């Protein structure tokens, strides 16, 4: 067995669903060890920690969750010092995690369809939420925060990943308040002497939806907060910023609360995509005293966006690069996510939306038709014109399939580079880490956790971002697998 480094050597059908499935097994053990099984070499000047978050449990004491997005958050940390790497993984000790582990059974309904045992009667009118802290992890203002978009952040010890409690930012957040899992880091905020800022949002859905924007300074303090009401229900997972704006996509969905309230299905399953309605692009000024001070809403073709790559302002227009789906499939209460028929679903594809505020128009074009997800840009390019985009991608150029490759797009030359782990490997989000002596935008590394289905274990693969056609700089073999995760971040501290 050998992982295929190059796309051309892999046969057309490049994955086996049974092998893909095995990446969705719970990891019940918590580890900490120096990684000693390494191919290649860890760059000696690579210093810092890669944090990852994602569902660590896909079952509670044998009771299977209905969907991975309902799984309890487990943090992984890879700490690099002097060419060595230390691994740790630890579950976020949320209230629900502790209660369910003690009880040995499912006590909470999940947004994506996990139900308490006992049928709909046991679930009816139970609208409690378990804050599962499973979507992202970020180090900001000397705080390590585990994020889940429907509730408040959990505060962790960055050294040993122990859970310290909830984070309310000096009581600016109230108990049960949401704080999205997709903060954006403005590398130099024009309104704050060029200092970096963390910008995030929260969604309070209803017949109309309240969007709150938060800006945190370098010390982790919320220095700005403004709330806006937009008509209709909204499910907004991610957003983008520019120096002047926050941009959110209100995908065309409708929410019918009854099946959720009556215990038949989860809240997220009661959201229906409406292909006949347009997507609304919501543009919120970050600062009150700019020339455009009110919220603007523009319409574009129907589609569903979970993740944006980046946005920037140029010639009085706003450019937004996003992964867009033709439709959002509803999670069926009777189906098993491990039996997903990839061919029956529409792939995520990379689109560019160009918003002209003066003319009130939006145009869009597809930048990449290959199935892709989890876009990244250089951290210094957030909100600014970028050249390179990095994504998880399917091995095959067309159709929908699991992510097995890392794709680099050069938006100046149009060149694409693909590093593929097919047929046995399945990749996760590629995190770009700039090199310390960087000159060019792609001087740095891409880190991706790859599930190796042949050995049922995971590898951290470090690629030289300048050239994905080279063999990885290093491949760090863990002693175990890590279930497919969601997001993470790198901190040089
Ligand atoms: O919209 C309302 C407000 C809200 C915040 C209602 C609501 C109940 C739907 C809600 C809650 C939303 C939640 C809790 C969303 C959680 C999402 C999550 C954990 C993950 C999303 C992941 C998205 C993608 C695209 C993952 C892709 C993964 C792969 C391609 C491969 O593994
Ligand atoms: Fe996300």
Coordinates of C-alpha atoms and ligand atoms in Angstrom, one line a residue:
X1 CA 0.0 0.0 0.0
X2 CA 1.1 3.5 -0.8
X3 CA -0.7 6.8 -0.7
X4 CA -0.8 8.3 -4.2
X5 CA 1.0 11.6 -4.2
X6 CA 0.0 12.5 -7.7
X7 CA -3.4 12.7 -9.3
X8 CA -2.5 11.0 -12.5
X9 CA -1.6 7.6 -10.9
X10 CA -5.0 7.1 -9.4
X11 CA -7.8 5.2 -11.1
X12 CA -11.1 7.0 -12.0
X13 CA -13.2 5.7 -9.1
X14 CA -10.8 6.7 -6.4
X15 CA -12.6 6.0 -3.2
X16 CA -14.5 3.2 -1.6
X17 CA -17.4 4.2 0.6
X18 CA -16.7 1.4 3.1
X19 CA -13.2 2.8 3.6
X20 CA -14.5 6.4 3.9
X21 CA -17.1 5.3 6.5
X22 CA -14.5 4.1 9.0
X23 CA -13.3 7.7 9.5
X24 CA -16.6 8.2 11.4
X25 CA -15.8 6.1 14.4
X26 CA -15.6 7.6 17.9
X27 CA -12.2 8.2 19.4
X28 CA -12.9 7.6 23.0
X29 CA -9.3 7.8 24.3
X30 CA -7.4 10.9 25.2
X31 CA -3.7 10.9 24.3
X32 CA -0.6 13.0 24.8
X33 CA 2.7 11.9 23.3
X34 CA 5.7 13.0 21.2
X35 CA 5.1 11.9 17.7
X36 CA 8.0 9.6 16.8
X37 CA 6.8 8.0 13.5
X38 CA 7.6 10.6 11.0
X39 CA 8.3 10.5 7.3
X40 CA 10.3 13.4 5.9
X41 CA 11.3 16.2 8.3
X42 CA 9.5 18.8 10.3
X43 CA 10.8 22.2 9.3
X44 CA 13.1 23.2 12.2
X45 CA 11.9 26.8 12.0
X46 CA 8.2 25.8 12.3
X47 CA 7.2 26.9 15.8
X48 CA 3.7 27.0 17.2
X49 CA 0.6 25.0 17.7
X50 CA -2.0 23.7 15.3
X51 CA -5.4 23.3 17.0
X52 CA -8.2 21.3 15.4
X53 CA -11.8 20.8 16.5
X54 CA -14.5 18.4 15.3
X55 CA -16.8 15.7 16.6
X56 CA -14.8 13.1 18.6
X57 CA -17.8 11.0 19.5
X58 CA -20.1 9.6 16.9
X59 CA -22.0 7.6 19.5
X60 CA -22.9 7.8 23.2
X61 CA -22.0 4.5 24.8
X62 CA -23.0 2.6 21.6
X63 CA -26.1 4.7 20.8
X64 CA -25.3 6.1 17.4
X65 CA -25.7 9.8 16.7
X66 CA -27.8 10.7 13.7
X67 CA -25.2 13.0 12.2
X68 CA -21.6 13.8 12.8
X69 CA -22.4 17.5 13.3
X70 CA -24.1 16.5 16.5
X71 CA -20.9 14.9 17.9
X72 CA -19.2 16.3 21.1
X73 CA -16.3 18.6 20.4
X74 CA -12.8 17.1 20.7
X75 CA -9.7 19.3 20.4
X76 CA -6.5 18.1 18.9
X77 CA -3.3 20.1 19.4
X78 CA 0.0 19.6 17.5
X79 CA 2.8 21.6 19.1
X80 CA 6.0 22.1 17.0
X81 CA 9.3 23.0 18.7
X82 CA 12.7 22.5 17.2
X83 CA 11.7 20.0 14.6
X84 CA 9.7 17.9 17.0
X85 CA 5.9 17.6 17.4
X86 CA 3.8 16.9 20.5
X87 CA 0.2 15.6 20.1
X88 CA -2.7 15.9 22.5
X89 CA -6.4 15.3 22.1
X90 CA -9.1 16.1 24.7
X91 CA -12.8 16.4 24.8
X92 CA -14.4 19.7 25.7
X93 CA -16.0 19.1 29.1
X94 CA -19.3 20.7 28.2
X95 CA -22.2 20.3 30.6
X96 CA -23.9 17.9 28.2
X97 CA -20.8 15.8 27.6
X98 CA -20.3 15.2 31.3
X99 CA -23.9 14.4 31.9
X100 CA -24.2 12.0 29.0
X101 CA -20.9 10.2 29.8
X102 CA -22.1 9.8 33.4
X103 CA -25.5 8.5 32.3
X104 CA -24.1 6.3 29.5
X105 CA -26.9 7.3 27.2
X106 CA -28.2 10.1 24.9
X107 CA -29.8 12.8 27.1
X108 CA -30.1 15.6 24.5
X109 CA -31.6 16.0 21.1
X110 CA -29.1 17.2 18.4
X111 CA -29.7 20.0 15.8
X112 CA -28.9 17.5 13.1
X113 CA -31.4 14.8 14.1
X114 CA -30.0 12.9 17.0
X115 CA -32.9 11.9 19.2
X116 CA -33.2 10.6 22.7
X117 CA -34.1 7.0 22.8
X118 CA -37.8 6.3 23.2
X119 CA -39.4 7.6 20.0
X120 CA -41.0 11.0 19.3
X121 CA -42.9 10.9 22.6
X122 CA -39.6 11.0 24.5
X123 CA -38.5 13.9 22.4
X124 CA -41.6 16.1 22.0
X125 CA -41.5 19.5 23.5
X126 CA -37.8 19.1 24.7
X127 CA -36.2 22.2 23.2
X128 CA -33.1 22.2 25.3
X129 CA -29.8 22.5 23.4
X130 CA -26.5 20.8 24.2
X131 CA -23.7 23.2 23.5
X132 CA -21.3 20.7 21.9
X133 CA -18.4 23.1 21.2
X134 CA -17.4 21.0 18.1
X135 CA -16.9 23.4 15.2
X136 CA -13.8 25.6 15.6
X137 CA -11.0 26.4 18.0
X138 CA -9.1 29.7 18.0
X139 CA -6.4 31.3 20.2
X140 CA -7.1 35.0 20.6
X141 CA -6.3 37.5 23.4
X142 CA -4.3 34.8 25.3
X143 CA -7.5 32.6 25.3
X144 CA -8.1 29.3 23.7
X145 CA -11.8 29.1 22.7
X146 CA -13.8 26.2 21.4
X147 CA -16.7 27.4 19.3
X148 CA -20.2 26.2 18.3
X149 CA -22.4 28.6 16.5
X150 CA -25.6 28.2 18.5
X151 CA -24.2 29.0 22.0
X152 CA -21.4 30.6 23.9
X153 CA -17.7 29.7 23.6
X154 CA -15.9 27.3 25.9
X155 CA -12.6 28.5 27.4
X156 CA -9.8 26.0 27.4
X157 CA -6.3 25.8 28.8
X158 CA -4.0 26.1 25.8
X159 CA -1.3 24.0 27.3
X160 CA -3.2 20.9 28.3
X161 CA -6.7 21.5 26.6
X162 CA -8.5 21.3 30.0
X163 CA -11.9 23.0 30.0
X164 CA -12.0 26.0 32.2
X165 CA -15.7 27.1 31.7
X166 CA -17.6 29.4 29.5
X167 CA -16.4 32.7 28.0
X168 CA -18.7 35.7 28.2
X169 CA -16.1 38.5 27.4
X170 CA -16.6 40.6 30.6
X171 CA -20.3 39.8 30.5
X172 CA -20.9 41.3 27.1
X173 CA -22.4 37.9 26.2
X174 CA -25.3 36.6 28.3
X175 CA -26.0 33.0 29.2
X176 CA -27.1 31.0 26.1
X177 CA -26.1 33.8 23.7
X178 CA -24.6 32.6 20.4
X179 CA -21.2 33.3 19.1
X180 CA -20.5 31.9 15.6
X181 CA -17.8 29.4 14.9
X182 CA -16.3 31.4 12.1
X183 CA -14.5 34.5 13.4
X184 CA -12.4 36.4 10.9
X185 CA -9.1 37.9 11.9
X186 CA -8.5 41.4 10.4
X187 CA -4.7 41.5 10.1
X188 CA -4.6 45.3 10.4
X189 CA -7.7 47.2 11.3
X190 CA -7.7 50.7 9.8
X191 CA -9.9 51.9 12.6
X192 CA -7.6 50.7 15.3
X193 CA -4.1 52.1 14.3
X194 CA -3.5 49.0 12.1
X195 CA -3.8 46.6 15.0
X196 CA -5.3 43.1 14.4
X197 CA -8.9 42.5 15.3
X198 CA -11.1 39.5 15.6
X199 CA -14.5 40.0 14.0
X200 CA -17.4 37.6 14.6
X201 CA -21.2 37.4 14.5
X202 CA -24.1 35.7 16.0
X203 CA -27.5 34.7 14.7
X204 CA -30.8 34.8 16.6
X205 CA -33.3 33.3 14.2
X206 CA -37.0 33.8 14.2
X207 CA -39.6 35.3 11.8
X208 CA -37.0 38.0 11.4
X209 CA -33.4 37.4 12.3
X210 CA -31.1 39.4 14.5
X211 CA -27.5 39.5 13.4
X212 CA -25.0 40.8 15.9
X213 CA -21.5 41.8 15.0
X214 CA -18.6 41.7 17.5
X215 CA -15.1 43.1 17.2
X216 CA -12.5 42.1 19.7
X217 CA -9.1 43.9 20.1
X218 CA -5.8 42.1 20.6
X219 CA -6.4 41.7 24.3
X220 CA -9.6 39.7 23.6
X221 CA -11.9 42.5 24.8
X222 CA -15.1 43.2 22.8
X223 CA -14.6 46.8 21.7
X224 CA -17.6 47.0 19.3
X225 CA -20.9 45.4 19.1
X226 CA -23.9 46.2 16.9
X227 CA -27.1 44.3 16.1
X228 CA -29.2 44.4 13.0
X229 CA -32.6 42.8 12.2
X230 CA -33.2 41.4 8.7
X231 CA -36.5 40.0 7.4
X232 CA -37.1 36.3 7.4
X233 CA -35.5 33.2 8.9
X234 CA -31.7 32.7 8.4
X235 CA -29.2 29.9 8.8
X236 CA -25.8 31.5 8.5
X237 CA -22.8 29.4 9.3
X238 CA -19.9 31.7 8.1
X239 CA -19.3 35.3 6.9
X240 CA -16.5 37.4 5.4
X241 CA -15.1 40.8 6.2
X242 CA -13.3 43.6 4.3
X243 CA -11.8 46.7 6.0
X244 CA -15.3 48.4 5.8
X245 CA -17.9 45.6 5.7
X246 CA -19.2 42.4 7.1
X247 CA -20.9 40.3 4.5
X248 CA -23.3 37.5 5.2
X249 CA -25.3 35.2 2.8
X250 CA -28.9 34.6 3.7
X251 CA -29.5 31.4 1.8
X252 CA -33.0 30.7 0.7
X253 CA -34.4 28.4 3.4
X254 CA -37.6 28.1 5.3
X255 CA -38.0 26.8 8.9
X256 CA -41.0 24.8 10.0
X257 CA -40.7 24.4 13.8
X258 CA -43.6 21.9 14.2
X259 CA -41.8 18.6 13.4
X260 CA -39.0 19.7 15.7
X261 CA -41.3 20.8 18.5
X262 CA -43.4 17.6 18.3
X263 CA -40.3 15.4 18.5
X264 CA -40.2 14.0 15.0
X265 CA -36.9 15.5 13.9
X266 CA -34.1 17.9 14.8
X267 CA -34.3 21.7 14.3
X268 CA -31.7 21.5 11.5
X269 CA -33.8 18.9 9.7
X270 CA -36.8 21.2 9.8
X271 CA -34.9 23.7 7.5
X272 CA -35.9 23.3 3.8
X273 CA -34.0 24.8 1.0
X274 CA -36.0 26.7 -1.5
X275 CA -34.4 26.8 -5.0
X276 CA -37.0 29.2 -6.3
X277 CA -36.0 32.0 -3.9
X278 CA -32.9 34.1 -4.4
X279 CA -29.9 34.2 -2.0
X280 CA -29.7 37.5 -0.2
X281 CA -26.3 39.1 0.4
X282 CA -26.4 41.2 3.6
X283 CA -23.8 43.9 3.8
X284 CA -23.2 45.5 7.2
X285 CA -20.8 48.4 7.6
X286 CA -18.2 47.7 10.3
X287 CA -17.9 51.3 11.3
X288 CA -20.7 53.8 11.8
X289 CA -19.0 56.8 10.3
X290 CA -18.3 55.5 6.8
X291 CA -20.0 56.8 3.7
X292 CA -22.4 53.9 3.7
X293 CA -23.9 53.6 7.1
X294 CA -27.0 51.5 6.7
X295 CA -27.3 47.8 6.0
X296 CA -27.7 46.9 2.4
X297 CA -29.3 43.7 1.1
X298 CA -28.8 42.6 -2.5
X299 CA -30.1 39.5 -4.3
X300 CA -28.3 36.9 -6.4
X301 CA -29.2 33.4 -7.8
X302 CA -30.4 30.7 -5.4
X303 CA -27.7 28.6 -3.8
X304 CA -26.4 27.5 -0.4
X305 CA -23.1 28.7 1.0
X306 CA -21.6 27.3 4.2
X307 CA -18.1 28.6 3.8
X308 CA -16.6 31.7 2.3
X309 CA -12.9 31.9 1.2
X310 CA -12.3 35.6 1.4
X311 CA -13.7 39.1 0.4
X312 CA -12.0 42.3 -0.7
X313 CA -12.9 45.7 -2.0
X314 CA -11.7 46.9 -5.4
X315 CA -12.9 49.8 -7.6
X316 CA -16.0 50.4 -5.5
X317 CA -17.0 46.8 -5.7
X318 CA -16.9 44.0 -3.2
X319 CA -15.6 40.6 -4.3
X320 CA -16.6 37.5 -2.4
X321 CA -15.2 34.1 -3.1
X322 CA -17.3 31.3 -1.6
X323 CA -18.0 27.6 -1.8
X324 CA -21.6 27.3 -3.1
X325 CA -24.0 24.4 -3.5
X326 CA -26.9 24.3 -5.9
X327 CA -29.0 23.1 -3.1
X328 CA -28.9 22.1 0.5
X329 CA -30.0 18.5 1.1
X330 CA -32.1 18.0 4.2
X331 CA -30.8 15.4 6.7
X332 CA -33.4 12.6 6.3
X333 CA -34.6 11.2 9.7
X334 CA -34.6 7.7 8.3
X335 CA -31.2 7.6 6.5
X336 CA -27.8 6.8 7.7
X337 CA -25.1 9.4 7.0
X338 CA -22.5 6.7 6.6
X339 CA -24.5 5.4 3.6
X340 CA -24.4 8.8 1.9
X341 CA -24.8 8.5 -1.9
X342 CA -22.2 11.1 -2.9
X343 CA -23.4 10.9 -6.6
X344 CA -26.9 12.0 -5.6
X345 CA -25.8 15.3 -4.0
X346 CA -24.6 18.5 -5.6
X347 CA -20.9 19.3 -5.1
X348 CA -19.7 22.4 -3.4
X349 CA -18.0 24.6 -6.1
X350 CA -16.0 27.8 -5.9
X351 CA -17.8 30.9 -7.0
X352 CA -17.0 34.6 -7.2
X353 CA -19.7 37.1 -6.4
X354 CA -19.1 40.8 -7.3
X355 CA -21.3 43.3 -5.5
X356 CA -21.7 46.8 -6.9
X357 CA -23.2 48.9 -4.1
X358 CA -23.7 52.0 -6.3
X359 CA -25.6 50.2 -9.0
X360 CA -27.1 47.7 -6.6
X361 CA -26.1 44.7 -8.7
X362 CA -24.5 41.3 -8.1
X363 CA -22.7 39.3 -10.8
X364 CA -21.3 35.9 -10.2
X365 CA -19.0 33.4 -12.0
X366 CA -17.8 29.9 -11.2
X367 CA -14.1 29.9 -10.5
X368 CA -13.7 26.1 -10.0
X369 CA -16.1 23.3 -10.8
X370 CA -14.2 20.6 -8.9
X371 CA -16.0 19.5 -5.7
X372 CA -14.4 21.4 -2.9
X373 CA -14.8 22.7 0.7
X374 CA -12.9 24.3 3.6
X375 CA -11.3 27.3 1.8
X376 CA -8.2 29.1 3.2
X377 CA -6.1 32.1 2.3
X378 CA -3.0 33.6 3.8
X379 CA -3.9 35.2 7.1
X380 CA -2.4 38.6 6.1
X381 CA -4.8 38.6 3.1
X382 CA -8.1 38.3 5.0
X383 CA -10.3 41.0 3.7
X384 CA -7.8 42.0 1.1
X385 CA -7.0 41.0 -2.5
X386 CA -5.4 37.5 -2.3
X387 CA -3.6 35.6 -5.0
X388 CA -3.8 32.1 -3.7
X389 CA -6.6 30.0 -2.4
X390 CA -6.3 26.6 -0.8
X391 CA -9.1 24.1 -0.4
X392 CA -9.9 20.5 0.4
X393 CA -11.1 18.9 -2.9
X394 CA -12.3 15.7 -4.5
X395 CA -9.8 13.6 -6.3
X396 CA -11.8 13.6 -9.5
X397 CA -12.3 16.7 -11.5
X398 CA -16.0 16.4 -11.8
X399 CA -18.9 15.0 -9.7
X400 CA -19.4 14.9 -5.9
X401 CA -17.1 12.9 -3.7
X402 CA -15.4 12.9 -0.4
X403 CA -12.5 15.3 0.0
X404 CA -9.2 13.4 -0.8
X405 CA -7.0 16.1 -2.2
X406 CA -5.7 19.6 -1.4
X407 CA -6.2 22.1 -4.2
X408 CA -4.2 25.3 -4.7
X409 CA -5.6 27.9 -7.0
X410 CA -3.4 30.8 -8.3
X411 CA -5.9 33.5 -9.2
X412 CA -3.4 35.5 -11.1
X413 CA -2.1 32.8 -13.5
X414 CA -5.1 30.5 -13.2
X415 CA -2.8 27.6 -12.4
X416 CA -4.1 24.7 -10.3
X417 CA -2.0 22.3 -8.2
X418 CA -3.5 19.2 -6.7
X419 CA -2.0 16.9 -4.0
X420 CA -4.1 13.8 -3.6
X421 CA -4.3 11.2 -0.9
X422 CA -6.6 9.0 -2.9
X423 CA -7.6 6.2 -2.9
X424 CA -7.0 5.3 0.8
X425 CA -6.7 8.8 2.3
X426 CA -9.3 11.4 3.1
X427 CA -8.3 14.9 3.9
X428 CA -9.5 17.7 6.2
X429 CA -9.3 21.5 6.0
X430 CA -5.9 22.7 4.9
X431 CA -4.5 25.3 7.3
X432 CA -2.0 27.7 5.8
X433 CA 1.0 28.6 8.0
X434 CA 3.2 31.4 6.7
X435 CA 7.0 30.7 6.8
X436 CA 8.8 33.0 9.2
X437 CA 11.1 34.3 6.4
X438 CA 8.3 34.5 3.8
X439 CA 8.7 36.8 0.8
X440 CA 5.9 35.5 -1.4
X441 CA 2.2 34.9 -0.5
X442 CA 2.6 31.2 -0.9
X443 CA 5.8 30.9 1.2
X444 CA 4.6 28.6 3.9
X445 CA 3.1 25.3 4.8
X446 CA -0.3 23.6 4.4
X447 CA -1.2 21.3 7.3
X448 CA -4.0 18.8 6.8
X449 CA -5.0 15.9 8.9
X450 CA -5.5 12.9 6.6
X451 CA -7.5 9.8 7.6
X452 CA -5.6 6.7 6.2
X453 CA -8.3 4.1 5.8
X454 CA -5.8 1.4 5.0
X455 CA -4.3 1.6 8.5
X456 CA -7.3 3.1 10.3
X457 CA -5.2 5.9 11.7
X458 CA -4.6 9.6 10.9
X459 CA -1.5 11.4 9.6
X460 CA -0.7 15.1 9.8
X461 CA 0.6 16.0 6.4
X462 CA 2.7 19.1 6.0
X463 CA 2.9 20.3 2.4
X464 CA 5.1 23.1 1.0
X465 CA 2.5 25.5 -0.2
X466 CA 4.7 26.8 -3.0
X467 CA 4.5 23.5 -4.8
X468 CA 1.9 20.8 -4.1
X469 CA 3.4 18.6 -6.7
X470 CA 6.4 17.9 -4.4
X471 CA 6.1 15.1 -1.9
X472 CA 5.0 16.3 1.5
X473 CA 7.7 18.0 3.6
X474 CA 6.6 15.7 6.5
X475 CA 4.0 13.1 7.3
X476 CA 3.4 12.6 11.0
X477 CA 1.8 9.2 11.8
X478 CA -0.4 9.3 14.8
X479 CA -0.9 6.1 16.8
X480 CA -4.7 6.1 16.2
X481 CA -7.3 7.7 14.0
X482 CA -9.0 11.1 14.5
X483 CA -12.6 11.2 13.3
X484 CA -13.2 13.6 10.4
X485 CA -13.1 17.1 11.8
X486 CA -14.3 20.6 11.0
X487 CA -12.0 23.6 11.6
X488 CA -8.9 24.8 13.4
X489 CA -6.2 27.4 13.4
X490 CA -2.5 27.8 13.9
X491 CA -0.9 30.0 16.5
X492 CA 2.8 30.8 16.4
X493 CA 2.9 31.3 20.2
Ligands
LIG1 O1 -30.3 28.9 11.8 C1 -30.8 28.8 13.1 C2 -29.7 29.3 14.0 C3 -28.7 28.3 14.3 C4 -27.4 28.9 14.7 C5 -31.2 27.4 13.4 C6 -30.2 26.4 13.6 C7 -30.7 25.4 14.7 C8 -30.0 25.6 12.3 C9 -28.9 26.9 14.1 C10 -27.8 26.0 14.5 C11 -26.8 25.7 13.6 C12 -25.7 24.8 14.0 C13 -25.6 24.3 15.4 C14 -24.9 24.4 13.0 C15 -23.7 23.6 13.1 C16 -23.0 23.3 12.1 C17 -21.8 22.4 12.1 C18 -21.5 21.7 13.4 C19 -21.1 22.1 11.0 C20 -21.2 22.5 9.7 C21 -20.4 22.1 8.7 C22 -20.4 22.4 7.3 C23 -19.8 21.8 6.3 C24 -20.0 22.3 4.9 C25 -19.0 20.6 6.5 C26 -18.5 19.9 5.5 C27 -17.8 18.6 5.7 C28 -17.2 17.9 4.8 C29 -17.2 18.3 3.3 C30 -16.5 16.6 5.0 O2 -16.4 16.2 6.3
LIG2 FE1 -17.6 25.8 9.1

